[in-house]
Short mmCIF file of N, CA and C in Angstrom, two decimals:
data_model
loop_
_atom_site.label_atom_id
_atom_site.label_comp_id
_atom_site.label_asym_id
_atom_site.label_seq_id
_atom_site.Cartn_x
_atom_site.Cartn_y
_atom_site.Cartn_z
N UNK S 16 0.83 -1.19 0.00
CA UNK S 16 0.00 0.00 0.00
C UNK S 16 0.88 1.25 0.00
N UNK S 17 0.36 2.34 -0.43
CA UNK S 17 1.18 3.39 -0.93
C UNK S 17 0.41 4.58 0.24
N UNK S 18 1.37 5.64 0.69
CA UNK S 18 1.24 6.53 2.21
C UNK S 18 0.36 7.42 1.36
N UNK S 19 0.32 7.47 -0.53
CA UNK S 19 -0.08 8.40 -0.92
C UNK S 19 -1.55 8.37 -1.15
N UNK S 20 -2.57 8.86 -0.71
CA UNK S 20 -4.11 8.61 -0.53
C UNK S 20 -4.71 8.89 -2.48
N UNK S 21 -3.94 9.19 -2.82
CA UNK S 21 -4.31 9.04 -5.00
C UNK S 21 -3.85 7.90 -5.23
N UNK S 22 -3.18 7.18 -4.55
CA UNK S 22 -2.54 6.12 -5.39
C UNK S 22 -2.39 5.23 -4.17
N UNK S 23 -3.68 4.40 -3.88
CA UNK S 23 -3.30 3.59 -2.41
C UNK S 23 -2.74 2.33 -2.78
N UNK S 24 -2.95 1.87 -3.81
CA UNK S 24 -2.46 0.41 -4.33
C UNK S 24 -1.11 0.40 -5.16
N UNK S 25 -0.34 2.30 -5.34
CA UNK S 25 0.30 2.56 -6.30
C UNK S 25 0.19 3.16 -7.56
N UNK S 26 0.51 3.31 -8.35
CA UNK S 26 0.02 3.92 -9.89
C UNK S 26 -0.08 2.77 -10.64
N UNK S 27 -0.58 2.61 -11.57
CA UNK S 27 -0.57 1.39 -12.37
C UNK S 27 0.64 1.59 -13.49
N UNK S 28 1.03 0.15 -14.03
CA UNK S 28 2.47 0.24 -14.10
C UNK S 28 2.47 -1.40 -15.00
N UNK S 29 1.88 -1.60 -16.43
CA UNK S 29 1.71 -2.14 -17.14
C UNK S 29 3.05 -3.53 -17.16
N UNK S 30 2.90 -4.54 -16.43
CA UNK S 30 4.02 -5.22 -15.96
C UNK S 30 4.25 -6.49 -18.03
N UNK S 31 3.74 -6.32 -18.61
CA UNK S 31 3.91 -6.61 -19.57
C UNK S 31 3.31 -8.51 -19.91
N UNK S 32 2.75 -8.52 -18.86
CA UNK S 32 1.97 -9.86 -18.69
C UNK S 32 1.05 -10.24 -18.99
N UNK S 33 1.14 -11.13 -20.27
CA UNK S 33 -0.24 -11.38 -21.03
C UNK S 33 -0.03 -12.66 -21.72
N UNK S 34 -0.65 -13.69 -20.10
CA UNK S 34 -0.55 -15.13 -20.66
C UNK S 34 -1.97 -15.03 -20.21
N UNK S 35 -1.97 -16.30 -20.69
CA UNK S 35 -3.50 -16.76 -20.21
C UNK S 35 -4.28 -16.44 -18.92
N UNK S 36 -3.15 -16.94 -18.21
CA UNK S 36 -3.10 -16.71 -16.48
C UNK S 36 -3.66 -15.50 -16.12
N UNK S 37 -2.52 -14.57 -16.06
CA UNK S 37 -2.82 -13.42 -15.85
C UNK S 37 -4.15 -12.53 -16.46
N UNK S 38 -4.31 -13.00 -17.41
CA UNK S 38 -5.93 -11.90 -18.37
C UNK S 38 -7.28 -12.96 -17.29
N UNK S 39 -6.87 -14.62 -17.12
CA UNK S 39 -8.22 -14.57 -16.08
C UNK S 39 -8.08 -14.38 -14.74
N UNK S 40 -7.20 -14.25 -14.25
CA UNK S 40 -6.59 -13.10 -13.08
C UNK S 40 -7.39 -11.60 -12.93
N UNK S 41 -7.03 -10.97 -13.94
CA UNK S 41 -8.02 -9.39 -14.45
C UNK S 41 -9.16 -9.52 -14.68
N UNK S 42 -9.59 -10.92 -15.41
CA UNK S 42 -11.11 -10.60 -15.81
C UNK S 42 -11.61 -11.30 -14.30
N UNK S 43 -11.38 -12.03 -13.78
CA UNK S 43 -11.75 -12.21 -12.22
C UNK S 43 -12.06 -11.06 -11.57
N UNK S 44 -10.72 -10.09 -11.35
CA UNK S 44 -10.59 -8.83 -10.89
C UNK S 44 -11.85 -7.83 -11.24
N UNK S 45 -12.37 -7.87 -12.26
CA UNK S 45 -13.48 -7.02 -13.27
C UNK S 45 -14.42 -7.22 -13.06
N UNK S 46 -14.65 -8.94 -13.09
CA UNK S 46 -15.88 -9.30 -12.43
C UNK S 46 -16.45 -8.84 -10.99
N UNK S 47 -15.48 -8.96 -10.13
CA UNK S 47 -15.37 -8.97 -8.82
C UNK S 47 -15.63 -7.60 -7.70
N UNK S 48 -15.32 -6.55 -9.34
CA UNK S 48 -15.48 -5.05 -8.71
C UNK S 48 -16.63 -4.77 -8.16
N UNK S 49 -17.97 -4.86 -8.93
CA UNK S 49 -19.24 -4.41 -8.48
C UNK S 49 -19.43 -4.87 -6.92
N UNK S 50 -19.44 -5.96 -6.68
CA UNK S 50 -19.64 -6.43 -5.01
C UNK S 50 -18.37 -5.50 -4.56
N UNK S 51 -17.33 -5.32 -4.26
CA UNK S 51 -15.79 -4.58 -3.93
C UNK S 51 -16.52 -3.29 -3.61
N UNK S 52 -17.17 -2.81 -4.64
CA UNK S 52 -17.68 -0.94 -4.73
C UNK S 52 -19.12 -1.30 -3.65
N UNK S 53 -19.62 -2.34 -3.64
CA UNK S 53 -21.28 -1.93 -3.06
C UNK S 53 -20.29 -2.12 -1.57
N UNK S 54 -20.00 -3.02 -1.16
CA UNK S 54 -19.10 -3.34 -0.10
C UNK S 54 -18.18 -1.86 1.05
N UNK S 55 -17.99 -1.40 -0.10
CA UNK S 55 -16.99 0.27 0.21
C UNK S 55 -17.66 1.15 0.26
N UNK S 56 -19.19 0.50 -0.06
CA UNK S 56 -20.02 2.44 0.14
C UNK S 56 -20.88 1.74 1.41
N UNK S 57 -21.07 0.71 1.50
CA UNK S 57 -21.93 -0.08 2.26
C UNK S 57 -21.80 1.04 3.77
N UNK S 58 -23.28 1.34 4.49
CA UNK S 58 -23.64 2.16 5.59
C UNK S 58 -23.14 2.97 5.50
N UNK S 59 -22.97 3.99 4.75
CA UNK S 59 -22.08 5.50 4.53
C UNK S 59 -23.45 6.39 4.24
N UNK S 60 -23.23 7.15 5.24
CA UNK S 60 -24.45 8.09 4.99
C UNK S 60 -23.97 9.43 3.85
N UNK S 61 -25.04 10.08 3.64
CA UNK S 61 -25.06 11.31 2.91
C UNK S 61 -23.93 12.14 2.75
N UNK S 62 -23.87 12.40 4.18
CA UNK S 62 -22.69 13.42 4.19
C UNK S 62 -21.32 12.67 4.07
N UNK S 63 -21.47 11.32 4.36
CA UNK S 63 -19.98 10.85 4.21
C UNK S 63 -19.63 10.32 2.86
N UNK S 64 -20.63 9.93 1.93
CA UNK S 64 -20.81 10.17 0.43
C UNK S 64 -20.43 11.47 -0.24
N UNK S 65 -20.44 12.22 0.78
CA UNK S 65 -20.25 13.38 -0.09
C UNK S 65 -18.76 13.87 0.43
N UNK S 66 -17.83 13.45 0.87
CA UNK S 66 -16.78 13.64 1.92
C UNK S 66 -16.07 13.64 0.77
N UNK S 67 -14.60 14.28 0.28
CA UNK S 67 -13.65 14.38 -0.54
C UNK S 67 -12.86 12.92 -0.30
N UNK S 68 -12.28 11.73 -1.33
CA UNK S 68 -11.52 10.76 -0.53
C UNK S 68 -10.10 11.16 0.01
N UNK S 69 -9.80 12.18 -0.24
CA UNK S 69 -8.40 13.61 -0.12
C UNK S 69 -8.42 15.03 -0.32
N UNK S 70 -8.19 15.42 0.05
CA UNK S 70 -7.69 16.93 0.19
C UNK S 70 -7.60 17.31 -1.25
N UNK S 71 -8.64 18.08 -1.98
CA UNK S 71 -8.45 18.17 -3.19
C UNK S 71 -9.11 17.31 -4.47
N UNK S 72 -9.89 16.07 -3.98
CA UNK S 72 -9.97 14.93 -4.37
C UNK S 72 -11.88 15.03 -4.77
N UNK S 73 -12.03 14.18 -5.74
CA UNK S 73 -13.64 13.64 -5.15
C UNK S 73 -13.91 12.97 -4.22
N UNK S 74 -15.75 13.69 -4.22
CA UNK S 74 -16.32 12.84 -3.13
C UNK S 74 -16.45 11.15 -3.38
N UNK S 75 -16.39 10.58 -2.75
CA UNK S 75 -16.71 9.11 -2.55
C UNK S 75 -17.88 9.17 -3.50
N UNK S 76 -19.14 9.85 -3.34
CA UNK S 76 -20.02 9.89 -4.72
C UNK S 76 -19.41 9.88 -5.81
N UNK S 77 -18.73 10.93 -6.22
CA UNK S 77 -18.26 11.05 -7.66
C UNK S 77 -17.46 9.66 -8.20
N UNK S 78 -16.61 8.99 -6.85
CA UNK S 78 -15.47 7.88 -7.32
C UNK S 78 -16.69 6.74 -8.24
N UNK S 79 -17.81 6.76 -7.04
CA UNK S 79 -18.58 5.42 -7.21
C UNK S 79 -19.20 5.93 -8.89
N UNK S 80 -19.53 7.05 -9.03
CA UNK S 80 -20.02 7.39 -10.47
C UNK S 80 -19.24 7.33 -11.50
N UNK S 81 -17.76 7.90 -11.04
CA UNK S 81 -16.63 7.61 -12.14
C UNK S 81 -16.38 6.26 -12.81
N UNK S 82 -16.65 5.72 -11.70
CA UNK S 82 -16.09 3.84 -12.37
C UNK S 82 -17.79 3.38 -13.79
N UNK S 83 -18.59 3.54 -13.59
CA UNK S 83 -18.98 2.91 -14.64
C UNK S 83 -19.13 3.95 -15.98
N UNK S 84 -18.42 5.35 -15.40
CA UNK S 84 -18.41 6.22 -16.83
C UNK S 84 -16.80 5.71 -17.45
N UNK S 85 -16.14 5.06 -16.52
CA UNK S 85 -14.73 5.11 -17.30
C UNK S 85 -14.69 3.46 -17.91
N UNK S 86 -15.44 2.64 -16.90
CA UNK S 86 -15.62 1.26 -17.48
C UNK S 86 -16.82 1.27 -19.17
N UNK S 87 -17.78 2.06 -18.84
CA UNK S 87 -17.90 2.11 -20.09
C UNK S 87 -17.38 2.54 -21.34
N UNK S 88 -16.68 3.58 -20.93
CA UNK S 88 -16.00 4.04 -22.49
C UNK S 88 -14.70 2.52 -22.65
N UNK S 89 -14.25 1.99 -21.49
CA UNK S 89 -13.32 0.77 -21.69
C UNK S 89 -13.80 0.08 -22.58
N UNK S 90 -15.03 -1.07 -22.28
CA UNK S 90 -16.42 -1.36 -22.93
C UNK S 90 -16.40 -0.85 -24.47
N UNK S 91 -16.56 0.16 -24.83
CA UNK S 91 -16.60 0.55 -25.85
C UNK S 91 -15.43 0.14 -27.17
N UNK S 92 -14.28 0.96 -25.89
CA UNK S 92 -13.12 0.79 -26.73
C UNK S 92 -12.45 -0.78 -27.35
N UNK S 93 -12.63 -1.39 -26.26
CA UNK S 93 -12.58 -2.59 -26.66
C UNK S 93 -13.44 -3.35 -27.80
N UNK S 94 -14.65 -2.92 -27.76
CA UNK S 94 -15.49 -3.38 -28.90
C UNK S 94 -14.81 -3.35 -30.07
N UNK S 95 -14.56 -1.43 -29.79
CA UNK S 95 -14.52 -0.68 -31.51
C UNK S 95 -12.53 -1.44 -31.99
N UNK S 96 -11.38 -2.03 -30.87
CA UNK S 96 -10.80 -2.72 -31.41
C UNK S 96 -10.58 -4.23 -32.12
N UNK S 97 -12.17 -4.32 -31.21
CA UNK S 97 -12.47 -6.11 -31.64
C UNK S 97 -12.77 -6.12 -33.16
N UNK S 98 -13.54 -4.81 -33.63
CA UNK S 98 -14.22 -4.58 -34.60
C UNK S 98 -13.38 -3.49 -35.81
N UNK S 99 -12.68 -3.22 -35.55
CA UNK S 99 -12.06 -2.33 -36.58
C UNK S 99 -10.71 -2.26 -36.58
N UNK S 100 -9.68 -2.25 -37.63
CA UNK S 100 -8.19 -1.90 -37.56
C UNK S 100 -7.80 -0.56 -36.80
N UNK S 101 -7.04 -1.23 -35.91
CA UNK S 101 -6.85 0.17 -34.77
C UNK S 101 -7.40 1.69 -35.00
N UNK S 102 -8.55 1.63 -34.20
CA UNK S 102 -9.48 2.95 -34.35
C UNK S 102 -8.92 3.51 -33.00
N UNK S 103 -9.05 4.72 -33.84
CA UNK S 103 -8.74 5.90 -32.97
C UNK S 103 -9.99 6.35 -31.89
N UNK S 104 -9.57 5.95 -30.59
CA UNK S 104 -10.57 6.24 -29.86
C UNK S 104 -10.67 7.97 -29.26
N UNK S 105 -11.98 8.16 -28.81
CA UNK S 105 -12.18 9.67 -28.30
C UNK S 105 -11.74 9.99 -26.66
N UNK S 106 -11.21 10.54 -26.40
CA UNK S 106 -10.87 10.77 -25.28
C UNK S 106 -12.14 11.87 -24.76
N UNK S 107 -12.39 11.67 -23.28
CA UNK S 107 -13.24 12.19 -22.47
C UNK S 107 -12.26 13.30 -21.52
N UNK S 108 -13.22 14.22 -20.84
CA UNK S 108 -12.99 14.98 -20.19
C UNK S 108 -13.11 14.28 -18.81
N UNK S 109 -13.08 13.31 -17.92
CA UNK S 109 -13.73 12.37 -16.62
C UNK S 109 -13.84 13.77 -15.56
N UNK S 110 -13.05 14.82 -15.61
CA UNK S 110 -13.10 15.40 -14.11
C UNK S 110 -14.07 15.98 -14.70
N UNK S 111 -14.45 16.61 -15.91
CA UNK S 111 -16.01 17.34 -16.20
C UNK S 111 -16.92 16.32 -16.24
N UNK S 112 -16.75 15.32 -16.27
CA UNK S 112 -18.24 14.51 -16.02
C UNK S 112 -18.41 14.10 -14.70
N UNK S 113 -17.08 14.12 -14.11
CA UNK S 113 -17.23 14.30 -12.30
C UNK S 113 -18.32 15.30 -11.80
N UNK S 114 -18.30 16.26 -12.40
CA UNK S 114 -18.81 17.43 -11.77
C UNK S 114 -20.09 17.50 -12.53
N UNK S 115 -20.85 17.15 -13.19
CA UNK S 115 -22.01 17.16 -13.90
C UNK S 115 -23.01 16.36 -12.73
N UNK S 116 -24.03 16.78 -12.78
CA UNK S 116 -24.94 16.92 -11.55
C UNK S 116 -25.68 15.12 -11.41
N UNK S 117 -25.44 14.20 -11.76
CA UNK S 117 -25.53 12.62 -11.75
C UNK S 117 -24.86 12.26 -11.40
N UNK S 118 -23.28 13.07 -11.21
CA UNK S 118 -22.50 12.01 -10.58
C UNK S 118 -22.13 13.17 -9.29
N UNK S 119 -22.71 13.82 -8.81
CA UNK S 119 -22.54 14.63 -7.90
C UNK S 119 -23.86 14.71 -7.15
N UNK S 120 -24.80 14.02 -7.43
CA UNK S 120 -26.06 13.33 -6.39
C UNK S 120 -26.82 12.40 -6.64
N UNK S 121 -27.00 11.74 -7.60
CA UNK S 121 -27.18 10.19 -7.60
C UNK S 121 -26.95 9.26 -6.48
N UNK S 122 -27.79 8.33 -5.94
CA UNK S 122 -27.32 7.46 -5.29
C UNK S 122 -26.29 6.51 -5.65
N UNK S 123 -25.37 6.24 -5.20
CA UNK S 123 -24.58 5.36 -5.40
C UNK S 123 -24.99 3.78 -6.02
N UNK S 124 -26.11 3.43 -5.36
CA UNK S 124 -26.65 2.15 -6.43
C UNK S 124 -27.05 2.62 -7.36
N UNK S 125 -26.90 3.28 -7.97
CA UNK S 125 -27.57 3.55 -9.50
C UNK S 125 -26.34 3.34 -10.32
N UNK S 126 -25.24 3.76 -10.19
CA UNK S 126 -23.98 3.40 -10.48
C UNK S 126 -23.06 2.14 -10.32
N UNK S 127 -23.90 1.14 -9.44
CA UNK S 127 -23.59 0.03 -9.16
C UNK S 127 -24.22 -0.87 -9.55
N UNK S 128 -25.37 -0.72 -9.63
CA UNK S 128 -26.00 -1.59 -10.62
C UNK S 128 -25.92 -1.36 -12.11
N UNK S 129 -25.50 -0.17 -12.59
CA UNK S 129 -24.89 -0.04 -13.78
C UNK S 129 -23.69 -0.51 -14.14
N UNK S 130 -23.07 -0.54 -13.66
CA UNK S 130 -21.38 -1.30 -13.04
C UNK S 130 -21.43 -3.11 -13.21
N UNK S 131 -22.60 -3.31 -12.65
CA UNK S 131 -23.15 -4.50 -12.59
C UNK S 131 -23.59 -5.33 -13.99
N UNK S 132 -24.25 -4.51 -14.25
CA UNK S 132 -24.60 -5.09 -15.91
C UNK S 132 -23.51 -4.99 -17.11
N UNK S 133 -22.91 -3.63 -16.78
CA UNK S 133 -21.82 -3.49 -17.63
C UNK S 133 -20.63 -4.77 -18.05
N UNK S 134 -20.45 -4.48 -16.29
CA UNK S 134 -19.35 -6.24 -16.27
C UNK S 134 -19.74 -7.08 -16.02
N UNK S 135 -20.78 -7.54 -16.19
CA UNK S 135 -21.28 -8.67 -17.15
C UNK S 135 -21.43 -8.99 -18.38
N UNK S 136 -21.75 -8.04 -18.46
CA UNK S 136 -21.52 -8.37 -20.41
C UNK S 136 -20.12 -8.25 -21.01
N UNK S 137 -18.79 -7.46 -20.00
CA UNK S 137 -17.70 -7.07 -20.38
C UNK S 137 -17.17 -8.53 -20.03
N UNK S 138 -17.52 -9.45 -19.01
CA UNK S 138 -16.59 -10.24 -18.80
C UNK S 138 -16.80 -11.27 -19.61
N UNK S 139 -18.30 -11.54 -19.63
CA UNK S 139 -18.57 -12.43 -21.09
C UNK S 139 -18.02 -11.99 -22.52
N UNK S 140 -17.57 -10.78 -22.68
CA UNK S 140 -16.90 -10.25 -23.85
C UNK S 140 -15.27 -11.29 -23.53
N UNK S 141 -14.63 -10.44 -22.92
CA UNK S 141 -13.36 -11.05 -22.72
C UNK S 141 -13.09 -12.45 -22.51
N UNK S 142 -13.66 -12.95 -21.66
CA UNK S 142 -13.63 -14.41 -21.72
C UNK S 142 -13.68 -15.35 -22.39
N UNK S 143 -14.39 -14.15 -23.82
CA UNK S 143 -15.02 -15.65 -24.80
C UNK S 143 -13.80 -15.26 -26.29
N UNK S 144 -12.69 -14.53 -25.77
CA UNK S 144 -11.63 -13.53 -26.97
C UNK S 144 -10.66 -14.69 -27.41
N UNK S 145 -10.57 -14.59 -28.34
CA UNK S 145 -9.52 -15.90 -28.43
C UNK S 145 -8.25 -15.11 -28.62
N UNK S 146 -6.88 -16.15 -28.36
CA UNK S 146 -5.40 -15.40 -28.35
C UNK S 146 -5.38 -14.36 -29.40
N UNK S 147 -5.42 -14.61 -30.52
CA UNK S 147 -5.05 -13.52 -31.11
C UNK S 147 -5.39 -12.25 -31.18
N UNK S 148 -6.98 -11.57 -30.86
CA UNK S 148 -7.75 -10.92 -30.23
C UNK S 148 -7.19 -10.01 -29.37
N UNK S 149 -6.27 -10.78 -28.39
CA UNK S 149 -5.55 -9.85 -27.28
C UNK S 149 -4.30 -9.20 -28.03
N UNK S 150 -4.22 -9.04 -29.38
CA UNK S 150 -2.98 -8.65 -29.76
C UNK S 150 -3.50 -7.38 -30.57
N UNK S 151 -5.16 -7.41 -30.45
CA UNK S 151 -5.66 -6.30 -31.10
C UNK S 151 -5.39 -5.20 -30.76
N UNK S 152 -5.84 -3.60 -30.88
CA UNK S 152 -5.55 -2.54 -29.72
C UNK S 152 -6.06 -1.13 -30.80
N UNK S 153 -5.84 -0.32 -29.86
CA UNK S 153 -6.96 1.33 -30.52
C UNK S 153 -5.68 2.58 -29.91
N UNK S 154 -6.14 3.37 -30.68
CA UNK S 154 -5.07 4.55 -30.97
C UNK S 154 -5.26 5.73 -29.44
N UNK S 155 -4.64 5.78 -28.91
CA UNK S 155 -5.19 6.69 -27.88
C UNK S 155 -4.37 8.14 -28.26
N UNK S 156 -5.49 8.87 -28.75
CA UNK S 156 -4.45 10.51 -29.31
C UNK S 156 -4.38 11.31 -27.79
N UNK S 157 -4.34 11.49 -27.23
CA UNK S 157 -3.87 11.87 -25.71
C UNK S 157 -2.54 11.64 -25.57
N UNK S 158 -2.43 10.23 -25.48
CA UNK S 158 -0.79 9.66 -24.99
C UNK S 158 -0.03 9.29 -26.39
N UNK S 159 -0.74 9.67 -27.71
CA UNK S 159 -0.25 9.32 -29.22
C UNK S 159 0.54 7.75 -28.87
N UNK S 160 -0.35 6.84 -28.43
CA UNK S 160 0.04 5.53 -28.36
C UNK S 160 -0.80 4.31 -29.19
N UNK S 161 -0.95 3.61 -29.41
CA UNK S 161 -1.39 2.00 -29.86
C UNK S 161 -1.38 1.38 -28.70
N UNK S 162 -2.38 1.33 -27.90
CA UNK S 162 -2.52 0.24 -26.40
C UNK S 162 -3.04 -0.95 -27.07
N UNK S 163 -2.51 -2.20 -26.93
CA UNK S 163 -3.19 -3.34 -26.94
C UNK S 163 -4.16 -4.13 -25.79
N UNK S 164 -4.62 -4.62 -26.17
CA UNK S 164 -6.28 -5.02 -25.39
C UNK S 164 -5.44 -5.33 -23.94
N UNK S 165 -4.71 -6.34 -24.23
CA UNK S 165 -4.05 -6.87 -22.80
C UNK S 165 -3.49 -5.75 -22.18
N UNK S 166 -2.83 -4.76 -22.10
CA UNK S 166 -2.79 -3.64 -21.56
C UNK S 166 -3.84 -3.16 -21.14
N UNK S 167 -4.74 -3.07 -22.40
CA UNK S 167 -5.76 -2.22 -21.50
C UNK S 167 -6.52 -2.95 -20.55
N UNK S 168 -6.66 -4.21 -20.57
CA UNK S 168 -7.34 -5.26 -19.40
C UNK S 168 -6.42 -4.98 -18.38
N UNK S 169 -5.09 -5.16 -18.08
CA UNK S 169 -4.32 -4.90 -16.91
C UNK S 169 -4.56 -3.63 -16.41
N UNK S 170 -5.06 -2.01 -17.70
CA UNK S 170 -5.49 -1.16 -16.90
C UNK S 170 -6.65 -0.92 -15.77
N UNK S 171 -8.22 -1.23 -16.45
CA UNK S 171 -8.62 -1.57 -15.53
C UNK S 171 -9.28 -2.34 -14.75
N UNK S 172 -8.13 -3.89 -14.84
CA UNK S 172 -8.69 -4.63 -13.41
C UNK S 172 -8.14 -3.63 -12.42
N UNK S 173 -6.90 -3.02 -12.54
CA UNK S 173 -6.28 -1.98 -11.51
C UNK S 173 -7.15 -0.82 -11.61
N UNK S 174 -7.39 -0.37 -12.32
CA UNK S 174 -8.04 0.86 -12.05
C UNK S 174 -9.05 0.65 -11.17
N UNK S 175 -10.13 -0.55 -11.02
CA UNK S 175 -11.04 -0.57 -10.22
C UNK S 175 -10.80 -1.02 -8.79
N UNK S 176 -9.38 -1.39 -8.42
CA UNK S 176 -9.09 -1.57 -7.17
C UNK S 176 -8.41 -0.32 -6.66
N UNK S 177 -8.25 0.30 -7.64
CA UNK S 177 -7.49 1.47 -7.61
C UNK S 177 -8.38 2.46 -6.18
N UNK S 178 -9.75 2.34 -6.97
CA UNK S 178 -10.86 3.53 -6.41
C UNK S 178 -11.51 2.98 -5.10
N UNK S 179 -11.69 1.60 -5.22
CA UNK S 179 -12.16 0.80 -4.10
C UNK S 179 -11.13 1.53 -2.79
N UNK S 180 -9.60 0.93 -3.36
CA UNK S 180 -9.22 1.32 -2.17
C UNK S 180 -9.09 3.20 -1.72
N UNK S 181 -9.42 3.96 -2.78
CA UNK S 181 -9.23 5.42 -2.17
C UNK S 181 -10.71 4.88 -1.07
N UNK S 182 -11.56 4.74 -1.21
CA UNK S 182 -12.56 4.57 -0.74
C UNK S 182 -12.49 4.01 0.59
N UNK S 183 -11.87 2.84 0.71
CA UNK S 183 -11.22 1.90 1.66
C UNK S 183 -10.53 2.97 2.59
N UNK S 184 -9.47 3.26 1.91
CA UNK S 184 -8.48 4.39 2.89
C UNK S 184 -9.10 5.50 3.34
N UNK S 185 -10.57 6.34 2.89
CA UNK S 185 -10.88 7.46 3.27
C UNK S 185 -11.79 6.78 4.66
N UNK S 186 -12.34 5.42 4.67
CA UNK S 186 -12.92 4.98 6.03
C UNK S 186 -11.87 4.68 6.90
N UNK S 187 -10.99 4.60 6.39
CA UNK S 187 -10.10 4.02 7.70
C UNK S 187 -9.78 5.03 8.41
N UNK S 188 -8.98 6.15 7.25
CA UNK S 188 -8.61 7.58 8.27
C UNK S 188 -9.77 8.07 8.83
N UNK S 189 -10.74 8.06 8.48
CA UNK S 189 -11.86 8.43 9.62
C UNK S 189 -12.38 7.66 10.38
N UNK S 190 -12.55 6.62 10.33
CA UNK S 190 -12.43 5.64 11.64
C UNK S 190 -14.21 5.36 10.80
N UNK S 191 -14.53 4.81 9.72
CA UNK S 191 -16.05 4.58 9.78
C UNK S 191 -16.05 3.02 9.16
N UNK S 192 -17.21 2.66 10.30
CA UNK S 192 -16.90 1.35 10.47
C UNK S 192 -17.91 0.81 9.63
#
């Protein structure tokens, strides 16, 4: 665990691992998030939903809303590489859709049960990819890179433990049980 409350599990850090093993390792991980997130908001009232997870940071609302706006565009992207010679995907603004008024008062199950359906159908996507598939990948003009699928699966099985634990760490420093 990392002292730094943005990065409690660390930064993610693409270890270059893409056997079999490891992708049902991640898609485990993917599956596994939705219960992880209902689990981390579980008895948190209003105001502690609405609590920053850091100094500077979103509220615990916004985290739980962020994950199925960023798992879906994943979702997407992955499609549009299953389906097309490396397409150039669109990059989002996430801290302006942070702040757009659904993910700044929505209940948190609304986002979790969206989360829910999503990775389900995402893990039945991946699961059913055959090897060569994972060698596919989409243009990201942001970082002017070519990510391949297996990368981006190692991004976020981590990314979603990523948020769990800001979540995790903002109950602990406050002591909410």
């Amino acid at each position: 665990m990392d002292s730094d409350p943005r990065y409690p599990i660390g930064r993610f850090s693409y270890d270059g691992r893409a056997t079999p093993e490891a992708r049902r390792e991640r898609i485990a991980q993917i599956a596994a998030l939705p219960a992880a997130l209902r689990h981390a908001v579980r008895g948190l009232t209003a105001s502690q939903l609405d609590t920053p997870y850091r100094d500077g940071g979103w509220t615990v609302r916004q985290v739980v809303h962020h994950l199925p706006d960023s798992h879906l565009n994943a979702y997407v992207r992955f499609k549009l590489a299953l389906t097309e010679d490396t397409p150039t995907v669109k990059p989002y603004q996430e801290h302006r859709w942070a702040e757009l008024p659904d993910a700044r008062t929505l209940p948190p199950e609304v986002s979790i049960s969206l989360l829910e359906a999503l990775h389900q159908r995402w893990v039945a996507l991946l699961s059913a990819m055959e090897p060569a598939q994972w060698q596919r990948a989409f243009h990201h003009p942001e970082s002017d890179r070519v990510i391949p699928l297996d990368e981006v699966l190692a991004l976020y099985a981590w990314h979603g433990q990523h948020h769990v634990a800001q979540i995790a760490g903002l109950r602990a420093r406050q002591g909410w049980s």
